Phi, psi and omega in degrees: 000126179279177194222126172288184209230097177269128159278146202262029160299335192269317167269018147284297211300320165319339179229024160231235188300128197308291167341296207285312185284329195285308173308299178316279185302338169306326185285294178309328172302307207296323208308311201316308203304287192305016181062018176245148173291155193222128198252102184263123178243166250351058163299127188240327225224110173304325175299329164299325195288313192307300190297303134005275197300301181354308223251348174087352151330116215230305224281326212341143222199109135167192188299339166287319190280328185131177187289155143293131177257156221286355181235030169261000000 
């Protein structure tokens, strides 16, 4: 099963300009609604982690969750 994947320009856009979050959690809102797991990738921040959950993304991917390791 593929998974979409949020890049993690989108979950900055999520912790920046209001316009921008708004755009973002709507992309996310749709995909949950269409019934795919969603994968947000590069959460750095608990406040990204936070904004993130907010939004009913469950999935998480980046340097707050941990390093990647090198033989992955």
């Amino acid at each position: 099963v593929q998974w979409p994947k949020l890049d993690r320009a989108l979950i900055q856009a999520l912790c920046g300009e209001e316009r921008a979050a708004t755009l973002a959690r709507g992309l996310i809102r749709a995909l949950l609604d269409a019934g795919l797991s969603v994968i947000a990738e590069g959460v750095e921040t608990q406040d990204q982690v936070d904004r993130v959950a907010a939004t009913g993304c469950t999935l998480l991917q980046g340097f707050h969750t941990g390093r990647a390791h090198p033989d992955w």
